[in-house]
């Protein structure tokens, strides 16, 4: 049985992908730096402080997270991942989006051809419900369906 | 968002298509946070977090080329994070070859920075706010900066106003000369969401306390009680150095952009507990809690008993006061151990302007005699080399620990290791 959550589309778009869930803050620089720098095709998460994601492939996933944390290169890193076609299929935030993630999403939307819908404010229940491997669909209006 | 006529004209393309995209980006950024208007950037100088010419970041340099072709220039001269390479820092031939390819865009990128309005050739430091570095914003000034440790220091210790902008966005704000008004630019956004009660038996390690607070409050604003007992009520050199390291750990282990220290930081001195929101949760930090946090740090060395091959101190860059204090600490500890030079290759990092000032003091020769290397490098950029990642490197920087394979030890432990040895 599917379940639906409603959020706000920060950068609207549609996507369907497999969930990858981080329950702690997602450190964008720590997660992406090694994968981007050395051309990891699977874009495996390099953040040893994130037990949910460490060493798991992130490319093309529906990245579910509370918020991003860490370095203010975060937005630039997301932009670069998008420009290189190595972005997640979408980013789904349980909390209101933070400035670094918003920057990355907006830079990607305005300055690259990449499609990476970003939805925020999905609520704590969303992050408690969704599990790695579940299939998620994102609609333009910020509705997320867990199939 | 309500734009002025001039801002609307820019958005409509009257200053060219590229500037229209810059303004559109800033408008979308503001709208994501409910900003109602743009406010002028009022600081004399900007600061950018992007200081490295990593080949793989080509999309960033292409974007900056587009800006430069359109005639864009920052309306404030700006400083930048530290340079990634320094031949004084020990490295193998193989590491050097990898560095050469990794930072293949460095010269090109530095040329771009000059074109965009870099302050001067010495303006490369993450601690741009140190007096010797020359980019010290005044209280109440609006900034368009990025660099998590600099933003949190400018907001908290100097009382300037800046959001935790991302790299690229901060440059766009500087080029446009205005930024969306939300979050830490507003009075309400600067109120404290958390109370942190420090109940330790001695002054807690700044990097450890900052880490604990960052992990607990994440992006929220903490109001810290109990630190003035140890730090006093004056923002003197020692207190500022402590707060620099505390803030950097808060910002990298969480995403804190502003903290208030009771009876010490400017807004806490002026407003006291009135800054704290009603029903703010309380986080008590005692010795046991700090130990719990420290014990939770993963170490990704293959051999946990490996003898350290390098030690980095100074992420963020050390202050002049710290360099002098550590010179004395190292000398004393070496004497006690019966050694004349550090037993692990050790690099202290600081801003070019601070290094210049330090070199004019008697401490410079004394530090050199201990074998400690003084460098302007960004340790994080050094550690990004995959060959560096495999090295057993130690540090007392929680920021460096977070982003690299460097292993964290407290300041006291680091001093012991570099002067007396041991794994």
Coordinates of C-alpha atoms in Angstrom, one line a residue:
Chain A
X1 CA 0.0 0.0 0.0
X2 CA 1.4 3.4 -1.0
X3 CA 1.7 6.3 1.4
X4 CA 1.8 10.0 0.5
X5 CA 3.6 12.9 2.1
X6 CA 3.2 16.6 1.2
X7 CA 6.1 19.0 1.2
X8 CA 7.1 22.2 -0.5
X9 CA 8.8 22.1 -3.9
X10 CA 11.9 24.2 -3.6
X11 CA 13.0 23.4 -7.1
X12 CA 10.0 21.6 -8.7
X13 CA 10.2 18.6 -10.9
X14 CA 9.1 14.9 -11.2
X15 CA 11.3 11.9 -10.3
X16 CA 11.0 8.3 -9.5
X17 CA 13.8 6.5 -7.7
X18 CA 15.0 4.2 -4.9
X19 CA 15.3 5.8 -1.5
X20 CA 18.6 6.3 0.3
X21 CA 18.0 7.5 3.9
X22 CA 20.2 9.6 6.2
X23 CA 18.7 10.1 9.6
X24 CA 21.5 12.5 10.7
X25 CA 22.5 15.7 9.0
X26 CA 23.9 15.2 5.6
X27 CA 27.4 16.7 5.3
X28 CA 27.6 17.5 1.6
X29 CA 31.3 18.2 1.3
X30 CA 32.3 15.1 3.4
X31 CA 29.9 13.0 1.4
X32 CA 30.8 14.0 -2.1
X33 CA 34.4 15.3 -2.1
X34 CA 36.3 12.0 -2.7
X35 CA 33.7 10.6 -5.1
X36 CA 33.7 13.8 -7.3
X37 CA 37.5 14.3 -7.1
X38 CA 38.3 10.8 -8.2
X39 CA 35.5 10.1 -10.7
X40 CA 33.6 7.5 -8.7
X41 CA 30.8 6.5 -11.1
X42 CA 28.6 5.3 -8.3
X43 CA 29.3 8.4 -6.2
X44 CA 29.7 6.5 -3.0
X45 CA 29.2 8.5 0.2
X46 CA 32.6 9.4 1.7
X47 CA 31.4 10.7 5.1
X48 CA 32.7 8.3 7.7
X49 CA 30.7 10.1 10.3
X50 CA 27.4 9.2 8.7
X51 CA 26.8 5.5 9.5
X52 CA 23.6 5.5 7.4
X53 CA 25.3 6.4 4.1
X54 CA 29.0 5.7 4.4
X55 CA 30.2 3.9 1.3
X56 CA 26.7 3.6 -0.2
X57 CA 26.2 4.8 -3.8
X58 CA 24.2 8.1 -4.0
X59 CA 23.9 8.7 -7.8
X60 CA 20.3 8.5 -9.0
X61 CA 18.9 7.8 -5.6
X62 CA 16.0 9.6 -3.8
X63 CA 18.1 11.1 -1.1
X64 CA 16.0 11.4 2.1
X65 CA 17.5 13.5 4.8
X66 CA 16.6 16.0 7.6
X67 CA 19.0 18.8 6.5
X68 CA 22.5 19.3 5.3
X69 CA 25.3 20.3 7.6
X70 CA 29.0 21.3 7.5
X71 CA 31.1 23.3 5.1
X72 CA 29.7 26.3 3.2
X73 CA 31.1 24.7 0.1
X74 CA 28.0 22.5 0.3
X75 CA 26.0 24.3 -2.3
X76 CA 28.9 24.5 -4.7
X77 CA 29.5 20.8 -4.3
X78 CA 25.9 20.0 -5.1
X79 CA 26.0 22.4 -8.1
X80 CA 29.2 20.6 -9.3
X81 CA 27.6 17.2 -8.9
X82 CA 24.6 18.3 -10.9
X83 CA 26.8 19.9 -13.6
X84 CA 28.7 16.6 -13.9
X85 CA 25.5 14.5 -14.0
X86 CA 26.3 12.9 -10.7
X87 CA 23.4 14.2 -8.7
X88 CA 20.8 12.2 -6.8
X89 CA 17.5 11.8 -8.6
X90 CA 15.9 14.1 -6.0
X91 CA 16.5 15.4 -2.5
X92 CA 13.7 15.1 0.0
X93 CA 14.1 17.0 3.3
X94 CA 12.0 16.3 6.4
X95 CA 12.8 19.7 7.8
X96 CA 12.6 23.2 6.1
X97 CA 15.6 23.4 3.8
X98 CA 18.9 25.0 5.0
X99 CA 20.7 27.7 3.1
X100 CA 23.5 25.5 1.8
X101 CA 21.2 22.8 0.3
X102 CA 18.9 25.6 -1.1
X103 CA 21.9 27.2 -2.7
X104 CA 23.0 23.9 -4.4
X105 CA 19.4 23.3 -5.7
X106 CA 19.0 26.8 -7.0
X107 CA 22.4 27.0 -8.6
X108 CA 21.7 23.7 -10.3
X109 CA 18.3 24.8 -11.5
X110 CA 19.6 28.1 -12.9
X111 CA 23.1 27.3 -14.1
X112 CA 23.0 23.6 -15.2
X113 CA 20.8 21.4 -17.4
X114 CA 20.4 18.8 -14.6
X115 CA 17.1 17.8 -13.2
X116 CA 17.1 17.3 -9.5
X117 CA 13.7 18.1 -7.8
X118 CA 14.1 19.2 -4.3
X119 CA 11.3 19.0 -1.7
X120 CA 11.5 20.2 1.9
X121 CA 9.2 20.2 5.0
X122 CA 8.0 16.6 4.5
X123 CA 7.9 16.1 8.3
X124 CA 9.6 13.8 10.8
X125 CA 7.1 11.1 10.0
X126 CA 8.4 10.9 6.5
X127 CA 11.9 10.2 7.6
X128 CA 10.7 7.7 10.2
X129 CA 8.7 5.9 7.5
X130 CA 10.9 5.7 4.5
X131 CA 13.6 3.0 4.3
X132 CA 16.5 2.3 2.0
X133 CA 15.4 0.6 -1.2
X134 CA 11.7 1.8 -1.1
X135 CA 10.6 3.3 -4.4
X136 CA 9.6 7.0 -4.2
X137 CA 7.8 9.2 -6.7
X138 CA 8.0 12.9 -6.6
X139 CA 5.4 15.2 -8.2
X140 CA 5.9 18.8 -9.4
X141 CA 3.8 20.1 -6.5
X142 CA 6.0 18.6 -3.8
X143 CA 3.9 15.4 -3.2
X144 CA 6.1 12.4 -2.4
X145 CA 4.6 8.9 -2.8
X146 CA 6.2 5.9 -1.2
X147 CA 5.1 3.1 -3.4
Chain B
X1 CA 9.9 39.5 -3.0
X2 CA 9.8 43.2 -3.2
X3 CA 12.6 44.5 -5.4
X4 CA 13.7 48.0 -6.0
X5 CA 13.4 49.4 -9.5
X6 CA 17.1 48.9 -10.0
X7 CA 17.0 45.4 -8.8
X8 CA 14.0 44.6 -10.9
X9 CA 15.8 46.1 -13.9
X10 CA 18.7 43.8 -13.3
X11 CA 16.4 40.9 -13.0
X12 CA 14.7 41.9 -16.3
X13 CA 18.0 41.8 -18.1
X14 CA 18.8 45.5 -18.5
X15 CA 22.4 44.7 -17.2
X16 CA 22.7 41.7 -19.4
X17 CA 21.5 38.1 -19.4
X18 CA 24.2 36.9 -17.0
X19 CA 23.5 39.5 -14.4
X20 CA 19.8 38.7 -14.8
X21 CA 20.6 35.1 -13.9
X22 CA 22.7 36.2 -10.9
X23 CA 19.8 38.2 -9.6
X24 CA 17.3 35.4 -10.3
X25 CA 19.5 33.1 -8.3
X26 CA 19.6 35.5 -5.4
X27 CA 15.8 36.0 -5.6
X28 CA 15.1 32.3 -5.6
X29 CA 17.5 31.9 -2.7
X30 CA 15.6 34.5 -0.7
X31 CA 12.2 33.2 -1.6
X32 CA 13.2 29.7 -0.3
X33 CA 13.4 31.4 3.1
X34 CA 10.5 33.9 2.8
X35 CA 12.7 36.9 2.4
X36 CA 10.7 40.0 1.6
X37 CA 13.5 42.2 0.2
X38 CA 17.1 42.5 -0.6
X39 CA 19.4 44.5 1.7
X40 CA 22.7 46.1 0.6
X41 CA 26.0 44.4 1.5
X42 CA 27.6 47.0 3.8
X43 CA 30.9 45.4 4.8
X44 CA 34.1 46.8 3.3
X45 CA 35.3 43.3 2.3
X46 CA 33.9 40.0 1.2
X47 CA 35.2 36.5 1.7
X48 CA 34.9 33.4 -0.5
X49 CA 35.2 29.8 0.6
X50 CA 36.5 28.7 -2.8
X51 CA 40.3 29.0 -2.9
X52 CA 41.3 25.8 -4.7
X53 CA 41.8 25.1 -8.4
X54 CA 40.8 21.4 -8.3
X55 CA 40.6 20.1 -11.9
X56 CA 37.4 18.2 -11.3
X57 CA 35.6 21.4 -10.2
X58 CA 35.6 22.6 -13.8
X59 CA 31.9 23.6 -13.8
X60 CA 32.7 26.2 -11.1
X61 CA 35.5 27.7 -13.1
X62 CA 33.3 27.7 -16.3
X63 CA 30.6 29.5 -14.3
X64 CA 33.1 32.1 -13.1
X65 CA 34.4 32.5 -16.7
X66 CA 30.8 33.3 -17.7
X67 CA 30.6 35.9 -14.9
X68 CA 33.9 37.5 -15.9
X69 CA 33.0 37.6 -19.6
X70 CA 29.9 39.5 -18.6
X71 CA 32.0 42.1 -16.8
X72 CA 31.0 41.0 -13.3
X73 CA 33.2 42.1 -10.4
X74 CA 32.6 41.9 -6.7
X75 CA 31.5 45.3 -5.3
X76 CA 33.7 44.6 -2.2
X77 CA 37.3 43.4 -2.6
X78 CA 37.4 40.0 -0.9
X79 CA 39.7 37.5 0.8
X80 CA 39.6 33.8 0.1
X81 CA 40.2 30.5 1.9
X82 CA 43.8 29.3 2.2
X83 CA 45.8 28.1 -0.8
X84 CA 46.0 24.3 -1.1
X85 CA 49.7 23.8 -1.6
X86 CA 52.9 24.8 0.2
X87 CA 56.3 23.2 -0.6
X88 CA 57.3 23.7 3.1
X89 CA 54.8 21.1 4.2
X90 CA 56.3 17.6 4.0
X91 CA 55.1 15.4 1.2
X92 CA 56.5 12.5 -0.9
X93 CA 57.4 12.7 -4.6
X94 CA 54.3 10.6 -5.4
X95 CA 52.1 13.0 -3.3
X96 CA 53.6 15.9 -5.2
X97 CA 52.7 14.3 -8.5
X98 CA 49.1 13.8 -7.4
X99 CA 48.9 17.3 -6.0
X100 CA 50.1 18.6 -9.4
X101 CA 47.2 16.9 -11.2
X102 CA 44.7 17.6 -8.5
X103 CA 45.2 21.3 -8.4
X104 CA 45.8 21.7 -12.1
X105 CA 43.4 24.7 -12.2
X106 CA 45.0 26.6 -9.4
X107 CA 46.8 29.3 -11.5
X108 CA 43.7 29.8 -13.7
X109 CA 41.4 30.0 -10.7
X110 CA 43.7 32.6 -8.9
X111 CA 43.6 34.6 -12.1
X112 CA 39.8 34.5 -12.0
X113 CA 39.8 35.6 -8.4
X114 CA 42.0 38.6 -9.3
X115 CA 39.5 39.5 -12.0
X116 CA 36.6 39.2 -9.6
X117 CA 38.3 41.5 -7.0
X118 CA 40.6 39.6 -4.7
X119 CA 42.0 42.0 -2.0
X120 CA 45.7 41.1 -2.6
X121 CA 48.0 38.1 -3.1
X122 CA 48.2 37.5 0.7
X123 CA 44.4 37.4 1.2
X124 CA 44.3 33.6 1.4
X125 CA 43.1 32.5 4.8
X126 CA 40.0 31.0 6.4
X127 CA 40.6 33.3 9.4
X128 CA 40.3 36.5 7.4
X129 CA 38.7 38.3 10.4
X130 CA 42.0 38.3 12.3
X131 CA 43.4 41.8 12.6
X132 CA 46.6 40.9 10.8
X133 CA 44.6 39.5 7.9
X134 CA 42.8 42.8 7.5
X135 CA 39.2 41.8 6.9
X136 CA 37.5 42.6 10.2
X137 CA 33.8 43.5 9.7
X138 CA 32.1 45.8 12.2
X139 CA 29.1 45.0 14.3
X140 CA 25.9 45.2 12.4
X141 CA 27.4 45.2 9.0
X142 CA 25.8 42.9 6.4
X143 CA 28.1 40.5 4.8
X144 CA 28.0 38.2 1.7
X145 CA 30.6 35.7 3.0
X146 CA 31.0 31.9 2.8
X147 CA 33.3 29.8 4.9
X148 CA 31.5 28.2 7.8
X149 CA 34.2 29.0 10.4
X150 CA 34.5 32.7 9.3
X151 CA 30.7 33.2 9.1
X152 CA 30.1 31.9 12.6
X153 CA 33.0 34.0 14.0
X154 CA 31.8 37.2 12.2
X155 CA 28.3 36.7 13.5
X156 CA 29.0 35.6 17.0
X157 CA 32.2 37.4 18.1
X158 CA 32.1 40.5 15.9
X159 CA 28.3 40.9 15.8
X160 CA 28.2 41.3 12.0
X161 CA 25.3 39.8 10.0
X162 CA 25.7 37.0 7.5
X163 CA 23.8 33.9 6.6
X164 CA 25.6 30.6 6.1
X165 CA 25.9 31.2 2.3
X166 CA 27.3 28.6 0.0
X167 CA 30.3 29.1 -2.2
X168 CA 29.2 30.7 -5.5
X169 CA 26.1 32.3 -3.9
X170 CA 28.4 34.5 -1.7
X171 CA 30.2 35.7 -4.9
X172 CA 26.8 36.4 -6.5
X173 CA 25.7 38.5 -3.5
X174 CA 29.0 40.4 -3.7
X175 CA 28.7 41.0 -7.4
X176 CA 25.1 42.2 -7.1
X177 CA 25.9 44.2 -3.9
X178 CA 22.8 42.9 -2.2
X179 CA 21.6 39.8 -0.4
X180 CA 18.2 38.5 0.5
X181 CA 17.1 39.4 4.1
X182 CA 16.3 36.3 6.1
X183 CA 17.7 34.2 8.9
X184 CA 20.8 35.6 10.6
X185 CA 20.3 38.9 9.0
X186 CA 17.2 39.5 11.1
X187 CA 16.8 40.3 14.8
X188 CA 14.5 37.4 15.2
X189 CA 16.8 35.0 13.4
X190 CA 19.5 35.9 15.9
X191 CA 17.6 34.8 19.0
X192 CA 18.7 31.6 20.7
X193 CA 16.9 28.4 20.2
X194 CA 18.9 26.3 22.7
X195 CA 20.5 26.9 26.1
X196 CA 23.8 25.1 26.6
X197 CA 24.9 24.8 30.3
X198 CA 28.6 24.2 30.6
X199 CA 29.3 22.3 33.9
X200 CA 32.8 21.0 33.3
X201 CA 35.5 20.7 35.9
X202 CA 37.9 22.9 33.9
X203 CA 37.8 25.0 30.7
X204 CA 36.6 22.5 28.1
X205 CA 38.6 21.8 25.0
X206 CA 37.2 24.4 22.5
X207 CA 37.2 21.9 19.6
X208 CA 35.4 19.2 21.7
X209 CA 32.8 21.5 23.2
X210 CA 32.1 23.0 19.8
X211 CA 31.6 19.6 18.3
X212 CA 29.2 18.5 21.1
X213 CA 27.2 21.7 20.7
X214 CA 27.1 21.5 16.9
X215 CA 26.0 17.9 16.9
X216 CA 23.2 18.7 19.4
X217 CA 21.8 21.9 18.0
X218 CA 22.6 21.4 14.3
X219 CA 21.6 24.7 12.5
X220 CA 20.0 26.3 15.6
X221 CA 21.4 29.2 17.6
X222 CA 22.8 28.2 21.0
X223 CA 23.1 30.5 24.1
X224 CA 26.0 29.2 26.1
X225 CA 26.1 29.6 29.9
X226 CA 29.0 28.8 32.1
X227 CA 31.9 29.5 29.8
X228 CA 32.5 33.1 31.1
X229 CA 33.6 31.4 34.3
X230 CA 36.7 30.1 32.4
X231 CA 37.0 32.7 29.6
X232 CA 36.2 35.8 31.6
X233 CA 34.1 38.6 30.3
X234 CA 36.5 40.3 27.9
X235 CA 37.1 39.4 24.3
X236 CA 40.8 39.3 24.7
X237 CA 43.3 37.3 22.5
X238 CA 42.8 34.1 24.4
X239 CA 39.0 34.3 24.4
X240 CA 38.9 35.1 20.7
X241 CA 41.2 32.2 19.8
X242 CA 39.1 29.9 21.9
X243 CA 35.9 31.1 20.3
X244 CA 37.4 30.7 16.8
X245 CA 38.0 27.0 17.4
X246 CA 34.8 26.5 19.3
X247 CA 32.8 28.1 16.4
X248 CA 34.6 26.1 13.7
X249 CA 33.7 22.9 15.4
X250 CA 30.1 24.0 15.9
X251 CA 29.8 24.9 12.2
X252 CA 31.5 21.7 10.8
X253 CA 30.1 19.1 13.2
X254 CA 26.7 20.8 12.9
X255 CA 25.7 23.8 10.9
X256 CA 25.7 26.6 13.5
X257 CA 26.0 30.1 12.0
X258 CA 25.7 32.0 15.3
X259 CA 26.2 31.4 19.0
X260 CA 26.0 33.6 22.0
X261 CA 28.3 33.3 25.0
X262 CA 26.8 34.7 28.1
X263 CA 28.6 37.8 29.4
X264 CA 31.1 37.7 26.6
X265 CA 29.9 38.0 23.0
X266 CA 28.4 41.3 22.0
X267 CA 24.7 40.5 21.7
X268 CA 24.8 38.4 24.8
X269 CA 26.4 41.2 26.8
X270 CA 23.8 43.7 25.6
X271 CA 20.7 41.5 25.8
X272 CA 21.5 38.6 28.1
X273 CA 18.9 36.0 28.6
X274 CA 16.3 38.1 26.7
X275 CA 18.0 36.6 23.6
X276 CA 16.7 33.1 24.5
X277 CA 13.4 32.0 23.0
X278 CA 10.7 30.9 25.4
X279 CA 10.9 27.2 26.3
X280 CA 14.2 26.7 24.7
X281 CA 15.6 23.2 25.4
X282 CA 18.6 22.9 27.6
X283 CA 21.7 20.8 26.8
X284 CA 24.0 20.2 29.8
X285 CA 27.6 19.6 29.0
X286 CA 29.8 18.1 31.6
X287 CA 33.1 16.1 31.6
X288 CA 31.2 12.8 30.9
X289 CA 29.3 14.2 28.0
X290 CA 32.5 15.5 26.4
X291 CA 34.1 12.2 26.8
X292 CA 31.1 10.5 25.3
X293 CA 31.3 12.8 22.3
X294 CA 35.0 12.2 21.9
X295 CA 34.6 8.5 22.1
X296 CA 32.0 8.5 19.3
X297 CA 34.4 9.8 16.7
X298 CA 35.2 7.1 14.1
X299 CA 38.8 6.6 13.0
X300 CA 39.2 5.2 9.5
X301 CA 43.0 4.4 9.7
X302 CA 43.6 0.9 8.6
X303 CA 46.0 0.4 11.4
X304 CA 44.7 2.0 14.6
X305 CA 48.1 1.6 16.2
X306 CA 50.1 3.3 13.4
X307 CA 52.7 5.8 14.4
X308 CA 51.6 9.2 13.3
X309 CA 53.5 10.6 10.3
X310 CA 52.3 14.1 10.4
X311 CA 50.4 16.5 12.7
X312 CA 48.4 19.5 11.6
X313 CA 47.4 22.3 14.0
X314 CA 45.5 25.3 12.7
X315 CA 42.2 24.5 11.0
X316 CA 41.0 27.2 11.2
X317 CA 44.3 29.1 10.9
X318 CA 46.0 29.9 14.2
X319 CA 46.0 33.4 15.7
X320 CA 49.2 35.3 16.6
X321 CA 48.4 34.6 20.2
X322 CA 48.0 30.9 19.6
X323 CA 51.3 30.7 17.7
X324 CA 53.1 32.4 20.6
X325 CA 51.4 30.3 23.2
X326 CA 52.1 27.1 21.4
X327 CA 55.7 28.0 20.9
X328 CA 56.1 28.2 24.6
X329 CA 54.1 25.0 25.2
X330 CA 56.1 23.0 22.7
X331 CA 59.4 24.3 24.2
X332 CA 58.4 23.4 27.7
X333 CA 57.1 20.0 26.8
X334 CA 60.3 19.2 24.8
X335 CA 62.4 20.2 27.7
X336 CA 60.4 17.9 30.1
X337 CA 60.8 15.0 27.6
X338 CA 64.5 15.6 27.1
X339 CA 64.0 16.2 23.4
X340 CA 65.1 19.2 21.4
X341 CA 62.8 18.9 18.4
X342 CA 59.3 17.5 17.8
X343 CA 59.2 13.8 17.3
X344 CA 56.4 13.8 14.7
X345 CA 56.6 16.2 11.7
X346 CA 54.3 19.0 12.8
X347 CA 52.8 21.8 10.8
X348 CA 51.2 24.9 12.3
X349 CA 49.0 26.8 9.8
X350 CA 48.1 30.5 9.9
X351 CA 47.2 33.4 7.7
X352 CA 50.0 35.0 5.6
X353 CA 49.5 38.3 7.5
X354 CA 49.7 36.5 10.9
X355 CA 52.8 34.6 9.8
X356 CA 54.4 37.9 8.7
X357 CA 53.6 39.5 12.1
X358 CA 54.8 36.3 13.9
X359 CA 58.1 36.3 12.0
X360 CA 58.8 39.8 13.4
X361 CA 58.7 38.4 17.0
X362 CA 61.3 36.5 19.0
X363 CA 59.0 33.5 18.9
X364 CA 59.6 32.8 15.2
X365 CA 63.2 31.6 15.7
X366 CA 62.2 29.7 18.9
X367 CA 59.4 27.8 17.1
X368 CA 61.7 27.0 14.2
X369 CA 64.2 25.6 16.6
X370 CA 61.6 23.1 17.8
X371 CA 61.2 21.7 14.3
X372 CA 57.6 22.8 13.9
X373 CA 56.9 24.0 10.3
X374 CA 54.8 27.2 9.9
X375 CA 52.6 27.3 6.8
X376 CA 49.8 29.2 5.1
X377 CA 48.4 25.9 3.7
X378 CA 44.8 24.6 4.0
X379 CA 45.3 21.3 5.8
X380 CA 42.0 20.0 4.4
X381 CA 43.3 20.5 0.9
X382 CA 46.5 18.6 1.7
X383 CA 44.5 15.7 3.1
X384 CA 42.3 15.5 0.0
X385 CA 45.2 13.9 -1.8
X386 CA 44.3 10.1 -1.7
X387 CA 47.9 9.4 -0.6
X388 CA 47.6 11.8 2.3
X389 CA 44.3 10.0 3.2
X390 CA 46.3 6.8 3.7
X391 CA 48.8 8.5 6.0
X392 CA 48.3 8.4 9.8
X393 CA 47.8 12.1 10.4
X394 CA 46.8 13.6 13.7
X395 CA 45.1 16.9 14.6
X396 CA 43.3 18.7 17.3
X397 CA 41.0 20.3 14.7
X398 CA 37.5 18.9 14.8
X399 CA 36.9 20.4 11.4
X400 CA 39.8 18.6 9.8
X401 CA 38.7 15.3 11.6
X402 CA 35.2 15.7 10.1
X403 CA 36.3 16.1 6.5
X404 CA 39.4 13.9 6.3
X405 CA 41.0 10.7 7.7
X406 CA 42.9 12.8 10.3
X407 CA 42.6 11.4 13.8
X408 CA 41.4 13.8 16.5
X409 CA 43.2 14.3 19.8
X410 CA 42.8 17.0 22.4
X411 CA 45.3 19.9 22.5
X412 CA 47.0 18.3 25.5
X413 CA 47.2 14.9 23.8
X414 CA 48.6 16.5 20.7
X415 CA 51.3 18.3 22.7
X416 CA 52.3 15.0 24.4
X417 CA 52.5 13.1 21.1
X418 CA 54.5 15.7 19.1
X419 CA 57.0 16.3 22.0
X420 CA 57.3 12.9 23.7
X421 CA 56.2 10.4 21.0
X422 CA 53.9 7.4 21.3
X423 CA 51.1 6.2 19.1

